[in-house]
Amino acid sequence: MKILVTGAAGFIGSKIAFLLAGRGDEVVGIDNINDYYDVRLKAGRLRELGFDVDDAEKVAWHTPLQSAIFSGLRFIRMGIEDKESLDALFDAERFDKVVNLAAQAGVRYSITNPYAYLTSNLVGFLNILECCRHHPVSHLLYASSSSVYGMNSKAPFSEDDKVDCPVSLYAASKKSNELMAHSYSKLYGIPATGLRYFTVYGPWGRPDMAPMLFANAISKGEPINVFNHGDMIRDFTFIDDIAEGTIQCLDQPPVAEQCPNGVPARVYNIGCSHPVKLLDFIHEIETALGKEAKMVMKPMQPGDVYMTNADTTRLETEIGYKPHVRLHEGIGKFIEWYQSEKNPLC
């Protein structure tokens, strides 16, 4: 099976590329290695995949790199916004399946940098859909987000809930991806699965997200900002569960006859289904580090939501997904990595 993984230098993408290559799939990973966050982390992830990368910013564009660990794994620096190069890649490689994780991430960043989301999350995703249309694949799996639930107050969040009240442009772009994918599934018969990822954490996580921000500040004795005065709930999900669940979905493309209106398109929540209070999450990090946090209570930030809580019943029933890593274990693994020599930011 030949699989394209976009966003392969990212948190989730690098883990999925590792698992797919490890089981024997032929994998081509692409990433534009942008500087939204510290590229040393992206270089470290690529090294974990077996690529000889010292400085991620110096990786040559459009030049394939071969993994020293996996014979079937290659990496190419390329962005999904580059329609011409992406189309040439699809034409040359003839992919069987596509995992699209490339996107401009970050809820708060979308408040100050809205055009980045238009380029990557809408134009870039359209390029992926067009390539899947003209170079047919057996399955397109793409990243959506729990942020699409926006102002939804019903818990837990179900795929049947209305998602027409986003509170950030990032959320709106992810809901747009779901609509775009559905239309291409209807028009061109492309089997497509969207995964609404709930808060993901673990080794190699993004430095702009709470786990890394908290661990960094607490370990240095610096204050941490706790929004909504700590009155927030998150469905934190460990990276291993997310990656394994994603691959389970990739292996089971939607079948038109089993989908609403005969359109081979599905959307699933993927989370832990055991949401925790933000202050309890901070306490787990304190315990693992052996240091007390200095908390600065702040009001709710624009674009944030009070709660995320995944109902994963559909994913469990139809795909067989079952998360295994509870918070205490996951935080322990995360802090072990954070304090190790593998963490390029320490």
mmCIF file of C-alpha atoms in Angstrom:
data_model
loop_
_atom_site.group_PDB
_atom_site.id
_atom_site.type_symbol
_atom_site.label_atom_id
_atom_site.label_comp_id
_atom_site.label_asym_id
_atom_site.label_seq_id
_atom_site.Cartn_x
_atom_site.Cartn_y
_atom_site.Cartn_z
ATOM 1 C CA MET A 1 0.000 0.000 0.000
ATOM 2 C CA LYS A 2 1.442 3.388 -0.991
ATOM 3 C CA ILE A 3 0.291 6.198 1.292
ATOM 4 C CA LEU A 4 0.820 9.957 1.221
ATOM 5 C CA VAL A 5 1.044 11.622 4.640
ATOM 6 C CA THR A 6 0.894 15.420 4.543
ATOM 7 C CA GLY A 7 2.104 17.331 7.573
ATOM 8 C CA ALA A 8 4.646 14.559 8.134
ATOM 9 C CA ALA A 9 6.945 16.743 10.245
ATOM 10 C CA GLY A 10 4.019 17.603 12.520
ATOM 11 C CA PHE A 11 3.034 16.131 15.865
ATOM 12 C CA ILE A 12 0.395 13.672 14.657
ATOM 13 C CA GLY A 13 1.714 13.265 11.114
ATOM 14 C CA SER A 14 5.200 12.132 12.152
ATOM 15 C CA LYS A 15 3.758 9.511 14.505
ATOM 16 C CA ILE A 16 1.411 8.147 11.845
ATOM 17 C CA ALA A 17 4.199 8.032 9.244
ATOM 18 C CA PHE A 18 6.340 6.089 11.734
ATOM 19 C CA LEU A 19 3.614 3.522 12.429
ATOM 20 C CA LEU A 20 2.658 3.072 8.771
ATOM 21 C CA ALA A 21 6.268 2.623 7.664
ATOM 22 C CA GLY A 22 6.869 0.309 10.594
ATOM 23 C CA ARG A 23 4.135 -2.069 9.489
ATOM 24 C CA GLY A 24 5.494 -2.206 5.938
ATOM 25 C CA ASP A 25 3.515 0.385 3.979
ATOM 26 C CA GLU A 26 5.313 2.533 1.421
ATOM 27 C CA VAL A 27 5.014 6.064 2.767
ATOM 28 C CA VAL A 28 5.778 9.441 1.232
ATOM 29 C CA GLY A 29 5.672 12.259 3.760
ATOM 30 C CA ILE A 30 5.491 15.914 2.802
ATOM 31 C CA ASP A 31 5.631 19.083 4.916
ATOM 32 C CA ASN A 32 6.460 22.715 4.213
ATOM 33 C CA ILE A 33 8.290 22.992 7.583
ATOM 34 C CA ASN A 34 6.913 26.459 8.270
ATOM 35 C CA ASP A 35 7.993 28.484 11.293
ATOM 36 C CA TYR A 36 4.627 28.679 13.050
ATOM 37 C CA TYR A 37 6.524 27.133 15.975
ATOM 38 C CA ASP A 38 10.163 26.232 16.650
ATOM 39 C CA VAL A 39 11.408 24.171 13.692
ATOM 40 C CA ARG A 40 13.922 22.371 15.928
ATOM 41 C CA LEU A 41 10.991 20.245 17.031
ATOM 42 C CA LYS A 42 10.154 19.401 13.420
ATOM 43 C CA ALA A 43 13.785 18.499 12.738
ATOM 44 C CA GLY A 44 13.763 16.216 15.772
ATOM 45 C CA ARG A 45 10.627 14.439 14.595
ATOM 46 C CA LEU A 46 12.179 13.904 11.161
ATOM 47 C CA ARG A 47 15.295 12.442 12.796
ATOM 48 C CA GLU A 48 13.060 10.040 14.709
ATOM 49 C CA LEU A 49 11.796 8.895 11.306
ATOM 50 C CA GLY A 50 15.354 8.220 10.167
ATOM 51 C CA PHE A 51 16.042 11.333 8.109
ATOM 52 C CA ASP A 52 19.444 13.012 8.289
ATOM 53 C CA VAL A 53 18.149 16.445 9.217
ATOM 54 C CA ASP A 54 20.131 18.814 11.419
ATOM 55 C CA ASP A 55 18.529 22.154 10.572
ATOM 56 C CA ALA A 56 14.933 21.798 9.323
ATOM 57 C CA GLU A 57 15.001 25.214 7.670
ATOM 58 C CA LYS A 58 17.863 24.078 5.421
ATOM 59 C CA VAL A 59 16.039 21.029 4.058
ATOM 60 C CA ALA A 60 15.950 21.468 0.278
ATOM 61 C CA TRP A 61 12.570 21.928 -1.373
ATOM 62 C CA HIS A 62 11.228 19.178 -3.640
ATOM 63 C CA THR A 63 14.250 16.913 -3.024
ATOM 64 C CA PRO A 64 13.322 13.419 -1.743
ATOM 65 C CA LEU A 65 15.048 12.205 1.417
ATOM 66 C CA GLN A 66 15.324 8.510 2.211
ATOM 67 C CA SER A 67 14.823 7.222 5.751
ATOM 68 C CA ALA A 68 17.749 5.306 7.245
ATOM 69 C CA ILE A 69 15.304 3.326 9.414
ATOM 70 C CA PHE A 70 12.527 2.402 6.999
ATOM 71 C CA SER A 71 13.295 1.420 3.406
ATOM 72 C CA GLY A 72 9.757 2.347 2.362
ATOM 73 C CA LEU A 73 9.728 5.844 3.853
ATOM 74 C CA ARG A 74 10.624 9.039 1.980
ATOM 75 C CA PHE A 75 10.207 12.711 2.834
ATOM 76 C CA ILE A 76 9.830 15.706 0.525
ATOM 77 C CA ARG A 77 9.686 19.323 1.607
ATOM 78 C CA MET A 78 6.580 20.565 -0.133
ATOM 79 C CA GLY A 79 3.428 22.467 0.774
ATOM 80 C CA ILE A 80 -0.107 21.484 -0.154
ATOM 81 C CA GLU A 81 -0.631 25.083 -1.285
ATOM 82 C CA ASP A 82 1.695 24.361 -4.229
ATOM 83 C CA LYS A 83 -0.881 22.953 -6.656
ATOM 84 C CA GLU A 84 1.511 22.289 -9.526
ATOM 85 C CA SER A 85 4.045 20.371 -7.434
ATOM 86 C CA LEU A 86 1.341 18.464 -5.595
ATOM 87 C CA ASP A 87 -0.296 17.387 -8.842
ATOM 88 C CA ALA A 88 3.074 16.248 -10.219
ATOM 89 C CA LEU A 89 3.679 14.222 -7.054
ATOM 90 C CA PHE A 90 0.314 12.470 -7.334
ATOM 91 C CA ASP A 91 0.936 11.788 -11.013
ATOM 92 C CA ALA A 92 4.354 10.255 -10.348
ATOM 93 C CA GLU A 93 3.548 8.247 -7.210
ATOM 94 C CA ARG A 94 0.006 6.942 -7.855
ATOM 95 C CA PHE A 95 -0.951 6.815 -4.178
ATOM 96 C CA ASP A 96 -3.432 4.255 -2.894
ATOM 97 C CA LYS A 97 -4.447 6.361 0.124
ATOM 98 C CA VAL A 98 -3.918 9.864 1.471
ATOM 99 C CA VAL A 99 -3.700 11.071 5.080
ATOM 100 C CA ASN A 100 -4.037 14.857 5.017
ATOM 101 C CA LEU A 101 -2.802 16.387 8.260
ATOM 102 C CA ALA A 102 -1.172 19.485 6.769
ATOM 103 C CA ALA A 103 -2.930 22.614 7.989
ATOM 104 C CA GLN A 104 -2.352 25.887 9.727
ATOM 105 C CA ALA A 105 -3.088 24.964 13.326
ATOM 106 C CA GLY A 106 -3.940 27.010 16.379
ATOM 107 C CA VAL A 107 -7.156 28.631 17.535
ATOM 108 C CA ARG A 108 -5.616 31.790 19.000
ATOM 109 C CA TYR A 109 -3.217 32.250 16.076
ATOM 110 C CA SER A 110 -6.224 32.455 13.752
ATOM 111 C CA ILE A 111 -7.342 35.624 15.525
ATOM 112 C CA THR A 112 -4.222 37.527 14.463
ATOM 113 C CA ASN A 113 -3.227 35.681 11.270
ATOM 114 C CA PRO A 114 -6.488 34.852 9.459
ATOM 115 C CA TYR A 115 -5.069 34.709 5.930
ATOM 116 C CA ALA A 116 -2.747 31.827 6.818
ATOM 117 C CA TYR A 117 -5.858 29.692 7.363
ATOM 118 C CA LEU A 118 -7.373 30.607 4.027
ATOM 119 C CA THR A 119 -4.211 29.578 2.174
ATOM 120 C CA SER A 120 -3.450 26.314 3.940
ATOM 121 C CA ASN A 121 -6.735 25.012 5.292
ATOM 122 C CA LEU A 122 -8.974 25.939 2.357
ATOM 123 C CA VAL A 123 -6.866 26.378 -0.787
ATOM 124 C CA GLY A 124 -4.439 23.650 0.285
ATOM 125 C CA PHE A 125 -7.242 21.222 1.089
ATOM 126 C CA LEU A 126 -8.922 21.994 -2.232
ATOM 127 C CA ASN A 127 -5.657 21.057 -3.945
ATOM 128 C CA ILE A 128 -5.676 17.721 -2.105
ATOM 129 C CA LEU A 129 -9.264 17.057 -3.166
ATOM 130 C CA GLU A 130 -8.515 17.930 -6.780
ATOM 131 C CA CYS A 131 -5.505 15.616 -6.797
ATOM 132 C CA CYS A 132 -7.606 12.801 -5.354
ATOM 133 C CA ARG A 133 -10.174 13.509 -8.071
ATOM 134 C CA HIS A 134 -7.743 13.422 -10.989
ATOM 135 C CA HIS A 135 -5.489 10.696 -9.549
ATOM 136 C CA PRO A 136 -8.079 8.466 -7.851
ATOM 137 C CA VAL A 137 -7.285 7.039 -4.427
ATOM 138 C CA SER A 138 -9.136 4.372 -2.467
ATOM 139 C CA HIS A 139 -9.404 6.528 0.658
ATOM 140 C CA LEU A 140 -8.790 10.116 1.730
ATOM 141 C CA LEU A 141 -8.495 10.600 5.485
ATOM 142 C CA TYR A 142 -8.214 14.193 6.702
ATOM 143 C CA ALA A 143 -7.924 16.053 9.980
ATOM 144 C CA SER A 144 -10.877 17.977 11.284
ATOM 145 C CA SER A 145 -11.039 19.260 14.857
ATOM 146 C CA SER A 146 -13.135 19.269 18.023
ATOM 147 C CA SER A 147 -13.165 23.058 17.646
ATOM 148 C CA VAL A 148 -16.008 22.697 15.101
ATOM 149 C CA TYR A 149 -18.387 22.226 18.054
ATOM 150 C CA GLY A 150 -17.866 25.879 18.941
ATOM 151 C CA MET A 151 -20.586 27.132 21.261
ATOM 152 C CA ASN A 152 -22.187 23.710 21.676
ATOM 153 C CA SER A 153 -23.135 23.284 25.348
ATOM 154 C CA LYS A 154 -24.435 19.696 25.204
ATOM 155 C CA ALA A 155 -22.034 17.079 26.532
ATOM 156 C CA PRO A 156 -20.562 14.824 25.418
ATOM 157 C CA PHE A 157 -20.171 16.135 21.872
ATOM 158 C CA SER A 158 -21.752 13.881 19.278
ATOM 159 C CA GLU A 159 -21.218 13.827 15.516
ATOM 160 C CA ASP A 160 -24.982 14.399 15.225
ATOM 161 C CA ASP A 161 -24.790 17.748 17.056
ATOM 162 C CA LYS A 162 -25.095 20.953 15.066
ATOM 163 C CA VAL A 163 -21.723 22.544 14.302
ATOM 164 C CA ASP A 164 -22.797 25.837 12.762
ATOM 165 C CA CYS A 165 -21.629 28.167 15.560
ATOM 166 C CA PRO A 166 -17.801 28.264 15.351
ATOM 167 C CA VAL A 167 -15.974 30.708 17.619
ATOM 168 C CA SER A 168 -12.728 30.920 15.601
ATOM 169 C CA LEU A 169 -11.698 31.056 11.966
ATOM 170 C CA TYR A 170 -9.685 27.880 12.563
ATOM 171 C CA ALA A 171 -12.889 26.064 13.559
ATOM 172 C CA ALA A 172 -14.723 27.490 10.560
ATOM 173 C CA SER A 173 -11.948 26.283 8.229
ATOM 174 C CA LYS A 174 -12.161 22.755 9.642
ATOM 175 C CA LYS A 175 -15.933 22.611 9.248
ATOM 176 C CA SER A 176 -15.414 23.857 5.693
ATOM 177 C CA ASN A 177 -13.067 20.928 5.089
ATOM 178 C CA GLU A 178 -15.809 18.507 6.110
ATOM 179 C CA LEU A 179 -18.264 20.118 3.692
ATOM 180 C CA MET A 180 -15.725 20.212 0.876
ATOM 181 C CA ALA A 181 -14.819 16.551 1.359
ATOM 182 C CA HIS A 182 -18.479 15.527 1.383
ATOM 183 C CA SER A 183 -19.126 17.346 -1.886
ATOM 184 C CA TYR A 184 -16.170 15.634 -3.581
ATOM 185 C CA SER A 185 -17.301 12.276 -2.226
ATOM 186 C CA LYS A 186 -20.732 12.880 -3.722
ATOM 187 C CA LEU A 187 -19.515 14.237 -7.057
ATOM 188 C CA TYR A 188 -16.557 11.952 -7.708
ATOM 189 C CA GLY A 189 -17.057 8.947 -5.435
ATOM 190 C CA ILE A 190 -13.949 9.624 -3.332
ATOM 191 C CA PRO A 191 -14.192 7.687 -0.038
ATOM 192 C CA ALA A 192 -13.384 10.299 2.611
ATOM 193 C CA THR A 193 -13.115 10.178 6.395
ATOM 194 C CA GLY A 194 -12.782 13.248 8.603
ATOM 195 C CA LEU A 195 -11.502 12.930 12.162
ATOM 196 C CA ARG A 196 -12.450 15.517 14.748
ATOM 197 C CA TYR A 197 -9.331 15.375 16.920
ATOM 198 C CA PHE A 198 -9.752 16.261 20.572
ATOM 199 C CA THR A 199 -6.889 17.825 22.558
ATOM 200 C CA VAL A 200 -3.820 15.705 21.743
ATOM 201 C CA TYR A 201 -0.757 15.571 24.004
ATOM 202 C CA GLY A 202 2.368 13.497 24.460
ATOM 203 C CA PRO A 203 6.056 13.313 23.444
ATOM 204 C CA TRP A 204 6.983 15.594 20.529
ATOM 205 C CA GLY A 205 3.852 17.710 21.077
ATOM 206 C CA ARG A 206 3.468 21.256 19.807
ATOM 207 C CA PRO A 207 5.163 23.937 21.959
ATOM 208 C CA ASP A 208 2.218 26.322 21.581
ATOM 209 C CA MET A 209 -0.185 23.940 23.321
ATOM 210 C CA ALA A 210 -0.906 23.785 27.053
ATOM 211 C CA PRO A 211 1.087 20.633 27.993
ATOM 212 C CA MET A 212 4.374 21.991 26.614
ATOM 213 C CA LEU A 213 3.709 25.529 27.813
ATOM 214 C CA PHE A 214 2.909 24.318 31.320
ATOM 215 C CA ALA A 215 5.804 21.849 31.535
ATOM 216 C CA ASN A 216 8.278 24.458 30.339
ATOM 217 C CA ALA A 217 7.139 27.173 32.727
ATOM 218 C CA ILE A 218 6.682 24.948 35.782
ATOM 219 C CA SER A 219 10.078 23.300 35.344
ATOM 220 C CA LYS A 220 11.719 26.749 35.206
ATOM 221 C CA GLY A 221 9.736 28.150 38.114
ATOM 222 C CA GLU A 222 7.980 30.617 35.841
ATOM 223 C CA PRO A 223 4.267 31.538 36.087
ATOM 224 C CA ILE A 224 1.670 29.950 33.826
ATOM 225 C CA ASN A 225 -1.444 31.649 32.489
ATOM 226 C CA VAL A 226 -4.582 29.735 33.446
ATOM 227 C CA PHE A 227 -7.515 30.936 31.371
ATOM 228 C CA ASN A 228 -11.115 31.261 32.524
ATOM 229 C CA HIS A 229 -9.621 31.143 36.024
ATOM 230 C CA GLY A 230 -9.037 27.412 35.604
ATOM 231 C CA ASP A 231 -12.692 26.642 34.982
ATOM 232 C CA MET A 232 -12.172 24.677 31.768
ATOM 233 C CA ILE A 233 -12.562 21.031 30.796
ATOM 234 C CA ARG A 234 -10.583 19.242 28.099
ATOM 235 C CA ASP A 235 -10.739 15.771 26.581
ATOM 236 C CA PHE A 236 -6.957 15.244 26.602
ATOM 237 C CA THR A 237 -5.992 12.297 24.373
ATOM 238 C CA PHE A 238 -2.573 10.660 24.258
ATOM 239 C CA ILE A 239 -0.761 10.681 20.917
ATOM 240 C CA ASP A 240 -0.453 6.874 20.703
ATOM 241 C CA ASP A 241 -4.220 6.443 20.959
ATOM 242 C CA ILE A 242 -4.774 9.152 18.355
ATOM 243 C CA ALA A 243 -2.290 7.685 15.874
ATOM 244 C CA GLU A 244 -3.504 4.107 16.255
ATOM 245 C CA GLY A 245 -7.142 5.195 15.927
ATOM 246 C CA THR A 246 -6.328 7.196 12.819
ATOM 247 C CA ILE A 247 -4.716 4.175 11.172
ATOM 248 C CA GLN A 248 -7.695 2.002 12.128
ATOM 249 C CA CYS A 249 -9.894 4.480 10.248
ATOM 250 C CA LEU A 250 -7.505 4.600 7.294
ATOM 251 C CA ASP A 251 -7.781 0.820 6.962
ATOM 252 C CA GLN A 252 -11.589 0.972 6.855
ATOM 253 C CA PRO A 253 -12.751 3.412 4.165
ATOM 254 C CA PRO A 254 -16.436 4.341 4.111
ATOM 255 C CA VAL A 255 -18.662 2.319 1.800
ATOM 256 C CA ALA A 256 -21.341 4.261 -0.071
ATOM 257 C CA GLU A 257 -24.094 1.732 0.626
ATOM 258 C CA GLN A 258 -23.461 2.039 4.372
ATOM 259 C CA CYS A 259 -23.391 5.849 4.507
ATOM 260 C CA PRO A 260 -26.217 8.423 4.568
ATOM 261 C CA ASN A 261 -27.578 9.226 1.114
ATOM 262 C CA GLY A 262 -25.159 6.763 -0.458
ATOM 263 C CA VAL A 263 -22.228 9.195 -0.197
ATOM 264 C CA PRO A 264 -18.955 7.490 0.888
ATOM 265 C CA ALA A 265 -18.093 10.116 3.490
ATOM 266 C CA ARG A 266 -17.884 9.814 7.256
ATOM 267 C CA VAL A 267 -16.877 12.070 10.151
ATOM 268 C CA TYR A 268 -15.827 10.726 13.536
ATOM 269 C CA ASN A 269 -14.889 12.117 16.929
ATOM 270 C CA ILE A 270 -11.548 10.773 18.115
ATOM 271 C CA GLY A 271 -10.704 11.481 21.732
ATOM 272 C CA CYS A 272 -10.318 9.844 25.116
ATOM 273 C CA SER A 273 -13.922 10.298 26.329
ATOM 274 C CA HIS A 274 -12.614 10.965 29.857
ATOM 275 C CA PRO A 275 -12.469 14.778 30.035
ATOM 276 C CA VAL A 276 -10.621 16.332 32.964
ATOM 277 C CA LYS A 277 -10.613 19.722 34.634
ATOM 278 C CA LEU A 278 -7.764 21.971 33.567
ATOM 279 C CA LEU A 279 -6.565 22.335 37.164
ATOM 280 C CA ASP A 280 -6.394 18.531 37.522
ATOM 281 C CA PHE A 281 -4.335 18.374 34.352
ATOM 282 C CA ILE A 282 -1.937 20.975 35.736
ATOM 283 C CA HIS A 283 -1.700 19.012 38.989
ATOM 284 C CA GLU A 284 -0.621 15.889 37.081
ATOM 285 C CA ILE A 285 2.189 17.878 35.463
ATOM 286 C CA GLU A 286 3.180 19.291 38.858
ATOM 287 C CA THR A 287 3.351 15.790 40.296
ATOM 288 C CA ALA A 288 5.391 14.407 37.405
ATOM 289 C CA LEU A 289 7.856 17.318 37.565
ATOM 290 C CA GLY A 290 7.949 17.439 41.353
ATOM 291 C CA LYS A 291 7.363 21.189 41.258
ATOM 292 C CA GLU A 292 4.443 23.438 42.128
ATOM 293 C CA ALA A 293 2.962 25.686 39.463
ATOM 294 C CA LYS A 294 2.767 29.434 39.878
ATOM 295 C CA MET A 295 -0.641 30.114 38.375
ATOM 296 C CA VAL A 296 -1.831 33.463 37.035
ATOM 297 C CA MET A 297 -5.586 33.377 36.606
ATOM 298 C CA LYS A 298 -6.821 34.987 33.393
ATOM 299 C CA PRO A 299 -10.234 35.483 31.736
ATOM 300 C CA MET A 300 -11.338 33.334 28.813
ATOM 301 C CA GLN A 301 -9.413 34.023 25.604
ATOM 302 C CA PRO A 302 -11.190 34.897 22.340
ATOM 303 C CA GLY A 303 -11.779 31.743 20.313
ATOM 304 C CA ASP A 304 -11.536 29.404 23.303
ATOM 305 C CA VAL A 305 -14.358 27.180 24.508
ATOM 306 C CA TYR A 306 -15.228 26.103 28.030
ATOM 307 C CA MET A 307 -15.351 22.376 27.375
ATOM 308 C CA THR A 308 -14.381 19.641 24.940
ATOM 309 C CA ASN A 309 -15.847 16.208 25.535
ATOM 310 C CA ALA A 310 -15.872 13.512 22.865
ATOM 311 C CA ASP A 311 -18.587 10.942 22.404
ATOM 312 C CA THR A 312 -16.585 8.247 20.585
ATOM 313 C CA THR A 313 -19.384 5.679 20.454
ATOM 314 C CA ARG A 314 -19.625 5.804 16.675
ATOM 315 C CA LEU A 315 -15.886 5.327 16.216
ATOM 316 C CA GLU A 316 -15.810 2.470 18.697
ATOM 317 C CA THR A 317 -18.815 0.735 17.131
ATOM 318 C CA GLU A 318 -17.967 1.162 13.458
ATOM 319 C CA ILE A 319 -14.162 1.105 13.530
ATOM 320 C CA GLY A 320 -13.250 -0.690 16.769
ATOM 321 C CA TYR A 321 -11.385 2.258 18.306
ATOM 322 C CA LYS A 322 -10.543 2.030 21.987
ATOM 323 C CA PRO A 323 -8.189 4.483 23.748
ATOM 324 C CA HIS A 324 -5.949 2.863 26.350
ATOM 325 C CA VAL A 325 -3.733 5.560 27.876
ATOM 326 C CA ARG A 326 -5.188 7.334 30.893
ATOM 327 C CA LEU A 327 -4.037 10.796 31.934
ATOM 328 C CA HIS A 328 -1.638 9.807 34.730
ATOM 329 C CA GLU A 329 0.239 7.373 32.486
ATOM 330 C CA GLY A 330 0.231 9.739 29.530
ATOM 331 C CA ILE A 331 1.570 12.697 31.508
ATOM 332 C CA GLY A 332 4.284 10.439 32.932
ATOM 333 C CA LYS A 333 5.413 9.472 29.419
ATOM 334 C CA PHE A 334 5.233 13.062 28.240
ATOM 335 C CA ILE A 335 7.340 14.419 31.115
ATOM 336 C CA GLU A 336 9.847 11.578 30.721
ATOM 337 C CA TRP A 337 10.361 12.673 27.108
ATOM 338 C CA TYR A 338 10.311 16.362 28.034
ATOM 339 C CA GLN A 339 13.198 15.902 30.468
ATOM 340 C CA SER A 340 15.190 13.660 28.130
ATOM 341 C CA GLU A 341 17.915 14.502 25.610
ATOM 342 C CA LYS A 342 15.427 13.859 22.812
ATOM 343 C CA ASN A 343 13.624 17.117 23.550
ATOM 344 C CA PRO A 344 15.405 19.651 21.319
ATOM 345 C CA LEU A 345 13.866 22.633 23.109
ATOM 346 C CA CYS A 346 15.377 22.022 26.540
#
